[in-house]
Amino acid sequence: MGLSLYNTATHTKDPFEPLVPDTVGMYVCGPTVYDLAHIGNARPAVVFDVLYRLLKRQYKNVTYVRNITDVDDKIIDAAKRNDETIESVTARTSKAYHEDMAELGAMQPDIEPRATAHLPQMIEMIQNLIDLGNAYEAEGHVLFAVAEFADYGKLSRRNRDEMLAGARVEVAPYKRDGADFVLWKPSTDDQPGWESPWGRGRPGWHIECSAMSNQYLGKTFDIHGGGQDLIFPHHENEAAQSACAHDGAPLARYWVHNGFITIDGEKMAKSVGNVRSVRQLLESHRGETIRLAMLGTHYRKGLDWTDSALKLADKALDKWYEAVKDVDADTGSADHIDPAVDAALNDDLNTPQAITALHALASDAWAGNAEAAVKLRTSAQLLGLLGQDSESWFHSHVGVTLDETKIDAMVEARNAARAARDFAEADRIRGELESAGIALEDSAGKTYWKRSG
RNA sequence: GGCCAGGUGGCGGAGUGGCUACGCAGCGGCCUGCAAAGCCGUGAACACCGGUUCGAAUCCGGUCCUGGCCUCCA
């Protein structure tokens, strides 16, 4: 079963063939580190993590690059606002990003380049574009000359005339063409800056991805991913710069974009005041629950984030962890992967379909099919789920108030009461645990407890 | 205004021509000291109007509605 991916460049689901056999390069636009990651930042991290896991299974050499943008005006603003240095803002928020993504079960990319560590490469590429006549210097800025690149607008399917007609911002007077965009801009003394042939300044937003992807993955690589909002202008501009700098070689072969998240049907935005940080969600939900809730909708669709979706995910995980109770967490062997899960994922990452197949396995496992339980464990791990022991899943919860030794003692006391047929006492203990958020389950001679609510 | 996605049962969510997923919730039952979980059974949908076809949620045309982008944004 071969992988196919919906390619924004062709608008069709295309069979995936790497440029070099057995070798895949994937570049995903990572966070601008100026604030805590919100769930919109988390979606691509989780979606491309699933793709990464899938690719690693099928190809020998997979290189996953996800950048960290640590030079940006939003960072400058945040530093001013918090009366904090820029380095402190970027160090603090990228650390938080790593912690939060790890909680969601997202693996670290192979390479995580930082923009500020690649200034020489960016400057070189910009100079190269000037030399080739694709960029020009004007009032301390360097601008990309859109008119010199015939394919500009192809990826995002828009033409320059329409864009200019719809433009809602003043066009800077030094631009030759209203659509020209900044490769380099001057910095004032209180802004971060680097020496360059055009004076002290800093890079425009798009150039870092072109320079860094070139360094780690080469002129043309296989998969370029990110959120849908990046198609224009970010990816359009990256593609234009890179193609011009590389004699027309296309930047990426498959462009993969995830859809947006809304909150209770509304756009998530600072102006609406409904931005949910991952950190905040982790206060009341386990990371794995958030991850499953995210994978419950196909990645290209809009995802409405609601409490009921989280409850659904939590419930499903309870059921699955119960079904794989007797299967070690690290049983994973490719032989046990369910073909239906595999097929669903290979079909443009159809995670909802894969989840359906997991439900079917859980049913079989519940019916006593031990092989199905093993398959459930190993197949779920393709989606980065069911990676922990069932007991630690059930016992883990946020806001723990009772310690486990005490719970175990109470469970024992209750079982003693049950054995003595003192059901009033047994129920009293059950009630006490319940009000502390602990649910008991008597099954097959053993009593399990788990966190509820 | 331009471009791009969508509109599926009470809710979530797959499905590109026929076999009417799946999960949650509901209803009836089995099981259980109680409970939970599980199991069996069950009702319920394809925005609207035309068209193509033996047959359409699925293809074509139109209408209405929703979201995103066009400016920083995952």
XYZ file of C-alpha atoms (C1' of nucleotides) in Angstrom:
527
model
C 0.000 0.000 0.000
C 1.710 3.150 -1.174
C 1.431 6.505 0.487
C -0.493 9.236 -1.226
C -0.660 12.818 -0.109
C -2.857 15.721 -1.085
C -0.513 18.158 -2.763
C -1.428 21.834 -2.589
C 0.640 22.434 -5.719
C -1.425 20.072 -7.872
C -4.707 20.127 -5.936
C -4.907 16.366 -6.149
C -4.038 13.409 -4.034
C -0.762 12.226 -5.514
C 1.095 8.964 -4.996
C 4.212 9.724 -3.002
C 7.539 8.869 -4.600
C 10.683 10.229 -2.981
C 13.182 11.991 -5.203
C 15.927 9.627 -4.093
C 14.804 6.044 -3.413
C 14.528 5.178 0.270
C 15.342 8.749 1.259
C 12.844 11.375 2.297
C 13.424 14.993 3.250
C 10.616 16.818 5.017
C 10.631 20.446 6.102
C 7.898 21.788 8.327
C 7.531 25.413 9.326
C 7.941 25.532 13.076
C 7.033 28.128 15.668
C 7.996 31.729 16.020
C 9.064 31.687 19.625
C 7.467 34.713 21.219
C 4.729 33.132 23.345
C 3.403 29.822 24.617
C 2.278 27.439 21.895
C -1.465 27.388 21.303
C -3.393 24.417 19.979
C -3.173 25.862 16.490
C 0.588 25.552 16.722
C 0.170 22.053 18.043
C -1.870 20.760 15.125
C 0.951 20.740 12.544
C 3.351 19.399 15.169
C 1.029 16.441 15.750
C -0.051 15.941 12.136
C 3.471 15.944 10.759
C 4.575 13.754 13.617
C 2.141 11.122 12.373
C 3.501 11.551 8.865
C 7.053 11.311 10.189
C 6.309 8.047 11.980
C 4.709 6.662 8.838
C 7.611 7.697 6.617
C 10.141 6.222 9.013
C 8.421 2.884 8.755
C 8.519 2.875 5.000
C 11.775 4.578 4.092
C 15.256 3.960 5.326
C 16.515 7.530 5.542
C 14.049 10.123 6.669
C 15.167 13.599 7.621
C 12.605 15.751 9.360
C 13.564 19.396 9.696
C 11.464 21.840 11.656
C 12.795 25.314 12.151
C 12.549 27.697 15.047
C 12.048 31.299 14.068
C 13.887 33.259 16.704
C 14.169 36.580 14.949
C 10.935 38.368 14.272
C 9.229 41.625 15.125
C 6.742 39.837 17.353
C 9.665 38.679 19.460
C 11.018 42.186 19.665
C 7.609 43.380 20.813
C 7.279 40.624 23.389
C 10.692 41.439 24.815
C 9.754 45.086 25.166
C 6.417 44.245 26.708
C 7.920 41.905 29.294
C 11.010 44.006 29.855
C 13.039 40.951 28.987
C 15.924 40.372 26.625
C 15.243 38.825 23.242
C 17.434 35.857 24.079
C 15.439 35.276 27.217
C 12.127 35.359 25.342
C 13.261 32.915 22.685
C 14.990 30.567 25.127
C 12.029 30.495 27.461
C 9.358 29.994 24.821
C 11.248 27.438 22.764
C 11.848 25.409 25.923
C 8.126 25.567 26.673
C 7.362 24.559 23.092
C 9.535 21.469 23.411
C 7.953 20.483 26.687
C 4.425 20.955 25.408
C 4.978 19.073 22.159
C 6.582 16.228 24.091
C 3.455 16.041 26.261
C 1.455 15.634 23.070
C 3.640 12.720 22.061
C 5.332 14.493 19.169
C 8.816 13.192 18.459
C 11.685 15.624 18.114
C 12.550 16.389 14.503
C 15.955 15.220 13.338
C 17.142 18.773 12.871
C 15.724 21.896 14.424
C 17.616 24.833 12.957
C 17.336 28.311 14.406
C 17.175 31.332 12.178
C 19.741 33.281 14.193
C 22.293 30.537 13.651
C 21.999 30.804 9.869
C 22.539 34.458 9.052
C 25.567 33.829 6.784
C 23.542 31.386 4.690
C 20.681 33.852 4.362
C 22.974 36.719 3.448
C 24.657 34.559 0.841
C 21.343 33.604 -0.715
C 20.152 37.203 -0.794
C 23.394 38.341 -2.422
C 23.011 35.571 -4.932
C 19.484 36.745 -5.773
C 20.745 40.298 -6.269
C 23.512 39.083 -8.553
C 21.014 37.127 -10.605
C 18.762 40.159 -10.986
C 15.944 38.677 -8.913
C 16.365 41.108 -6.055
C 17.321 44.743 -5.601
C 18.446 47.068 -2.893
C 16.353 50.088 -1.986
C 16.695 52.401 1.007
C 18.553 49.874 3.108
C 16.101 47.104 2.228
C 16.599 44.243 -0.157
C 13.482 43.272 -2.016
C 12.574 40.280 -4.114
C 11.500 41.337 -7.597
C 8.346 39.418 -8.220
C 8.128 40.542 -11.827
C 11.292 38.598 -12.656
C 9.739 35.279 -11.739
C 7.102 34.079 -14.166
C 5.729 31.376 -11.891
C 5.008 33.721 -9.016
C 1.547 32.980 -7.644
C 1.365 29.457 -9.005
C 1.374 27.631 -5.702
C -1.337 29.736 -4.110
C -3.207 30.173 -7.408
C -3.385 33.874 -7.515
C -2.148 36.428 -9.958
C -0.447 39.684 -9.201
C -3.092 41.958 -10.676
C -5.751 40.510 -8.434
C -3.515 40.722 -5.419
C -2.729 44.349 -6.017
C -6.368 45.129 -6.632
C -7.276 43.589 -3.304
C -4.355 44.971 -1.344
C -5.421 46.704 1.826
C -2.065 48.047 2.874
C -0.074 50.973 1.638
C 2.608 49.916 -0.780
C 6.020 51.075 0.364
C 7.240 53.734 -2.074
C 10.596 52.065 -2.674
C 9.042 48.890 -4.088
C 9.245 48.431 -7.835
C 6.178 46.251 -7.731
C 3.566 46.267 -5.021
C 3.931 42.535 -4.568
C 7.681 42.648 -3.978
C 8.586 41.385 -0.544
C 11.418 42.014 1.853
C 14.470 39.785 2.008
C 16.445 42.068 4.291
C 15.479 45.103 6.301
C 17.482 47.657 8.268
C 17.554 47.549 12.070
C 17.683 50.512 14.377
C 20.167 50.414 17.220
C 17.695 48.960 19.677
C 16.622 46.201 17.317
C 18.563 42.996 16.790
C 20.741 43.212 13.714
C 23.606 41.675 11.809
C 26.211 43.249 9.576
C 25.564 42.684 5.905
C 26.582 44.129 2.539
C 23.471 46.322 2.876
C 24.248 47.594 6.339
C 23.184 46.413 9.764
C 19.829 44.720 9.570
C 17.802 41.557 9.895
C 16.257 39.055 7.536
C 12.714 39.124 6.239
C 10.407 36.365 7.306
C 10.645 34.020 4.340
C 14.338 33.778 3.629
C 15.239 31.642 6.631
C 13.242 28.673 5.418
C 14.771 28.858 1.961
C 18.303 29.099 3.330
C 17.936 26.433 5.995
C 16.047 23.902 3.918
C 18.733 24.250 1.291
C 21.448 23.606 3.835
C 19.877 20.522 5.399
C 17.789 19.015 2.624
C 19.212 20.399 -0.595
C 17.784 22.507 -3.387
C 14.767 20.310 -3.957
C 13.286 18.157 -1.246
C 10.241 15.940 -0.953
C 7.709 17.338 1.490
C 7.109 20.840 2.704
C 4.499 21.223 5.400
C 2.764 23.808 7.506
C -0.559 25.418 8.257
C -2.887 26.455 5.469
C -2.375 30.108 6.228
C 1.233 29.783 5.179
C 0.394 28.994 1.563
C 0.290 32.687 0.901
C 2.458 34.577 1.267
C 5.035 32.519 3.128
C 5.322 29.427 0.986
C 4.699 31.235 -2.251
C 7.611 33.526 -1.451
C 9.886 30.758 -0.270
C 9.217 28.841 -3.451
C 9.955 31.898 -5.574
C 13.232 32.761 -3.827
C 14.523 29.257 -3.846
C 13.657 28.538 -7.442
C 15.357 31.761 -8.547
C 18.435 31.126 -6.441
C 18.678 27.556 -7.693
C 18.336 27.956 -11.413
C 14.671 27.086 -11.435
C 14.894 23.932 -9.321
C 11.596 23.633 -7.429
C 11.824 23.959 -3.666
C 9.543 21.108 -2.722
C 7.721 18.368 -4.567
C 4.771 17.792 -2.237
C 3.209 20.681 -0.369
C 1.139 19.529 2.558
C -0.993 21.941 4.563
C -3.144 21.363 7.616
C -6.445 23.111 8.258
C -7.262 25.555 11.004
C -8.713 25.173 14.453
C -11.756 27.044 15.651
C -12.908 27.249 19.261
C -16.565 26.409 19.773
C -17.193 27.436 16.187
C -15.332 30.728 16.401
C -12.028 31.673 14.898
C -9.246 31.442 17.435
C -7.602 34.839 17.654
C -6.158 37.166 20.179
C -8.772 39.747 19.215
C -11.551 37.282 20.070
C -9.771 36.408 23.290
C -10.181 32.663 22.871
C -6.636 31.506 22.231
C -6.029 28.225 24.027
C -2.483 27.483 24.941
C -1.407 23.879 25.071
C -0.076 24.499 28.528
C -3.456 25.645 29.731
C -5.163 22.577 28.271
C -2.625 20.307 29.897
C -3.790 21.567 33.246
C -7.027 19.683 32.834
C -6.339 17.049 30.165
C -3.685 14.497 29.515
C -1.509 15.094 26.466
C -2.591 11.877 24.844
C -6.228 12.931 25.096
C -5.447 16.190 23.346
C -3.536 14.320 20.688
C -6.391 11.922 19.953
C -8.900 14.765 19.876
C -6.692 16.414 17.294
C -6.402 13.309 15.129
C -10.143 12.683 15.222
C -10.618 15.051 12.310
C -8.793 14.726 9.013
C -5.831 17.115 8.979
C -6.994 19.130 5.991
C -10.376 19.924 7.491
C -11.172 22.652 9.911
C -11.187 21.356 13.451
C -13.619 22.750 15.958
C -12.151 22.454 19.419
C -14.766 21.622 22.032
C -14.940 20.041 25.444
C -17.106 17.250 24.145
C -14.445 16.276 21.614
C -11.949 15.991 24.459
C -14.343 13.895 26.509
C -14.863 11.594 23.551
C -11.125 11.148 23.119
C -10.618 10.479 26.794
C -13.323 7.867 26.800
C -11.909 6.118 23.753
C -8.468 5.981 25.352
C -9.933 4.523 28.525
C -11.576 1.810 26.477
C -8.472 1.066 24.441
C -6.110 1.050 27.400
C -8.488 -1.306 29.128
C -8.444 -3.580 26.089
C -4.637 -3.699 25.957
C -4.199 -4.037 29.703
C -2.304 -7.295 29.307
C -0.139 -6.224 26.399
C 3.255 -4.662 27.099
C 3.607 -1.102 25.914
C 6.685 -1.927 23.871
C 5.367 -5.005 22.109
C 5.588 -3.164 18.824
C 6.618 -5.202 15.846
C 5.651 -4.426 12.283
C 4.060 -7.871 11.982
C 1.279 -6.811 14.294
C 0.218 -3.706 12.461
C -3.376 -3.870 11.359
C -3.683 -3.535 7.575
C -6.748 -1.326 7.894
C -4.894 1.188 10.057
C -1.932 1.119 7.735
C -4.107 1.597 4.662
C -6.004 4.490 6.233
C -2.834 6.348 7.149
C -1.328 5.803 3.750
C -4.399 7.330 2.191
C -3.431 10.939 2.827
C -3.217 10.427 6.587
C -6.823 9.481 7.082
C -6.564 9.367 10.847
C -10.344 9.232 11.499
C -10.513 6.096 9.380
C -7.539 4.674 11.245
C -9.300 5.398 14.511
C -12.328 3.490 13.265
C -10.087 0.511 12.627
C -8.689 0.842 16.148
C -12.212 0.720 17.541
C -12.824 -2.495 15.644
C -9.647 -3.993 17.094
C -10.703 -2.930 20.559
C -13.993 -4.751 20.095
C -12.219 -7.925 19.063
C -9.819 -7.583 21.952
C -12.716 -7.196 24.346
C -14.257 -10.322 22.910
C -11.170 -12.191 24.037
C -9.015 -12.048 20.917
C -5.492 -11.650 22.308
C -3.994 -11.089 18.885
C -6.344 -8.155 18.361
C -5.126 -6.602 21.592
C -1.539 -6.812 20.384
C -2.552 -5.344 17.046
C -4.379 -2.546 18.790
C -1.273 -1.592 20.751
C 1.115 -1.670 17.846
C -1.224 -0.050 15.338
C -2.188 2.756 17.707
C 1.479 3.503 18.155
C 1.631 4.439 14.485
C -0.473 7.402 15.511
C 1.631 7.971 18.595
C -1.048 6.542 20.898
C -1.163 3.755 23.515
C 2.532 4.123 24.176
C 2.341 3.774 27.944
C 1.331 0.961 30.276
C -2.378 0.792 30.863
C -1.958 1.152 34.572
C 0.014 4.351 34.253
C -2.639 5.702 31.913
C -5.409 4.986 34.392
C -3.510 6.295 37.350
C -2.174 9.355 35.616
C -4.386 12.312 35.748
C -4.114 15.934 36.358
C -4.756 17.472 39.736
C -3.983 14.373 41.795
C -5.090 14.829 45.394
C -4.722 11.345 46.862
C -1.550 9.342 46.909
C -1.529 5.908 45.366
C -0.569 4.025 48.500
C -3.598 5.375 50.234
C -5.834 4.472 47.318
C -4.477 0.950 47.234
C -5.067 0.595 50.958
C -8.659 1.746 50.586
C -9.254 -0.640 47.703
C -7.948 -3.438 49.854
C -10.115 -2.453 52.788
C -13.135 -2.425 50.514
C -12.341 -5.853 49.132
C -12.011 -7.158 52.663
C -15.439 -5.740 53.452
C -16.857 -7.316 50.316
C -15.390 -10.665 51.275
C -17.084 -10.328 54.640
C -20.276 -9.406 52.784
C -20.310 -6.061 54.544
C -21.593 -4.257 51.491
C -22.554 -1.126 53.367
C -18.924 -0.591 54.307
C -17.780 -1.512 50.784
C -20.110 1.059 49.290
C -19.055 3.660 51.787
C -15.447 3.274 50.662
C -16.499 3.337 47.036
C -18.365 6.552 47.702
C -15.425 8.115 49.460
C -13.097 7.324 46.577
C -15.645 8.492 44.080
C -15.925 11.882 45.669
C -12.144 12.082 45.433
C -12.381 11.398 41.705
C -11.431 7.732 41.772
C -13.613 5.165 40.030
C -13.398 1.481 40.866
C -13.987 -1.466 38.622
C -14.336 -4.988 39.871
C -13.412 -7.436 37.191
C -12.208 -11.012 37.136
C -11.350 -11.113 40.808
C -9.296 -7.932 40.697
C -10.241 -4.362 41.404
C -8.902 -1.630 39.168
C -9.047 2.024 39.932
C -8.801 4.948 37.642
C -9.159 8.649 37.741
C -12.463 9.929 36.599
C -13.947 13.301 35.794
C -14.568 42.002 -4.762
C -10.945 37.709 -5.960
C -9.134 32.754 -4.630
C -9.700 28.121 -1.754
C -12.186 24.661 1.355
C -16.748 22.823 3.273
C -22.263 21.866 4.234
C -23.639 13.939 6.243
C -28.197 11.065 11.821
C -29.093 14.378 18.711
C -23.465 15.351 18.647
C -18.500 14.114 16.510
C -16.871 12.151 11.939
C -15.382 8.760 7.431
C -17.122 7.655 2.728
C -16.001 10.079 -5.229
C -21.941 5.571 -8.383
C -25.044 0.400 -6.086
C -23.603 -3.401 -0.377
C -26.753 2.880 3.330
C -18.981 3.168 8.245
C -17.393 4.173 13.042
C -17.482 6.649 17.952
C -20.436 9.195 21.709
C -25.321 9.961 23.475
C -30.592 7.423 23.484
C -33.803 3.080 24.002
C -34.523 -2.542 25.315
C -31.950 -6.733 27.274
C -27.664 -9.939 29.406
C -24.064 -9.706 33.169
C -23.149 -7.569 38.342
C -23.863 -7.788 46.086
C -24.061 -2.565 44.126
C -21.647 -0.077 40.256
C -18.642 0.465 36.118
C -16.900 -1.738 31.928
C -18.244 -5.183 28.298
C -21.724 -7.890 25.239
C -26.463 -8.499 22.207
C -30.397 -5.886 19.907
C -32.588 -1.110 18.185
C -34.231 3.919 16.109
C -31.744 7.969 13.380
C -28.474 11.573 8.044
C -26.507 12.767 3.450
C -28.256 21.933 2.850
C -31.828 23.191 -1.363
C -33.422 22.919 -6.740
C -32.694 20.827 -11.388
C -29.817 17.355 -14.631
C -26.877 12.740 -16.139
C -27.641 7.383 -14.937
C -31.017 1.208 -14.516
C -29.121 3.399 -9.897
C -26.148 9.568 -6.664
C -24.373 11.509 -0.135
C -20.908 10.414 -4.153
C -20.853 13.083 -11.188
C -22.737 17.987 -13.795
C -25.323 22.962 -13.441
C -27.615 26.516 -10.307
C -29.212 28.524 -5.349
C -28.487 29.359 -0.199
C -25.241 29.066 3.970
C -20.445 28.503 6.765
C -15.143 28.863 7.357
C -10.220 30.301 5.647
C -6.815 33.337 2.760
C -5.888 38.046 -0.008
C -2.234 42.086 6.111
C 1.257 39.264 11.183
C -0.756 34.334 12.063
C -0.120 27.059 12.541
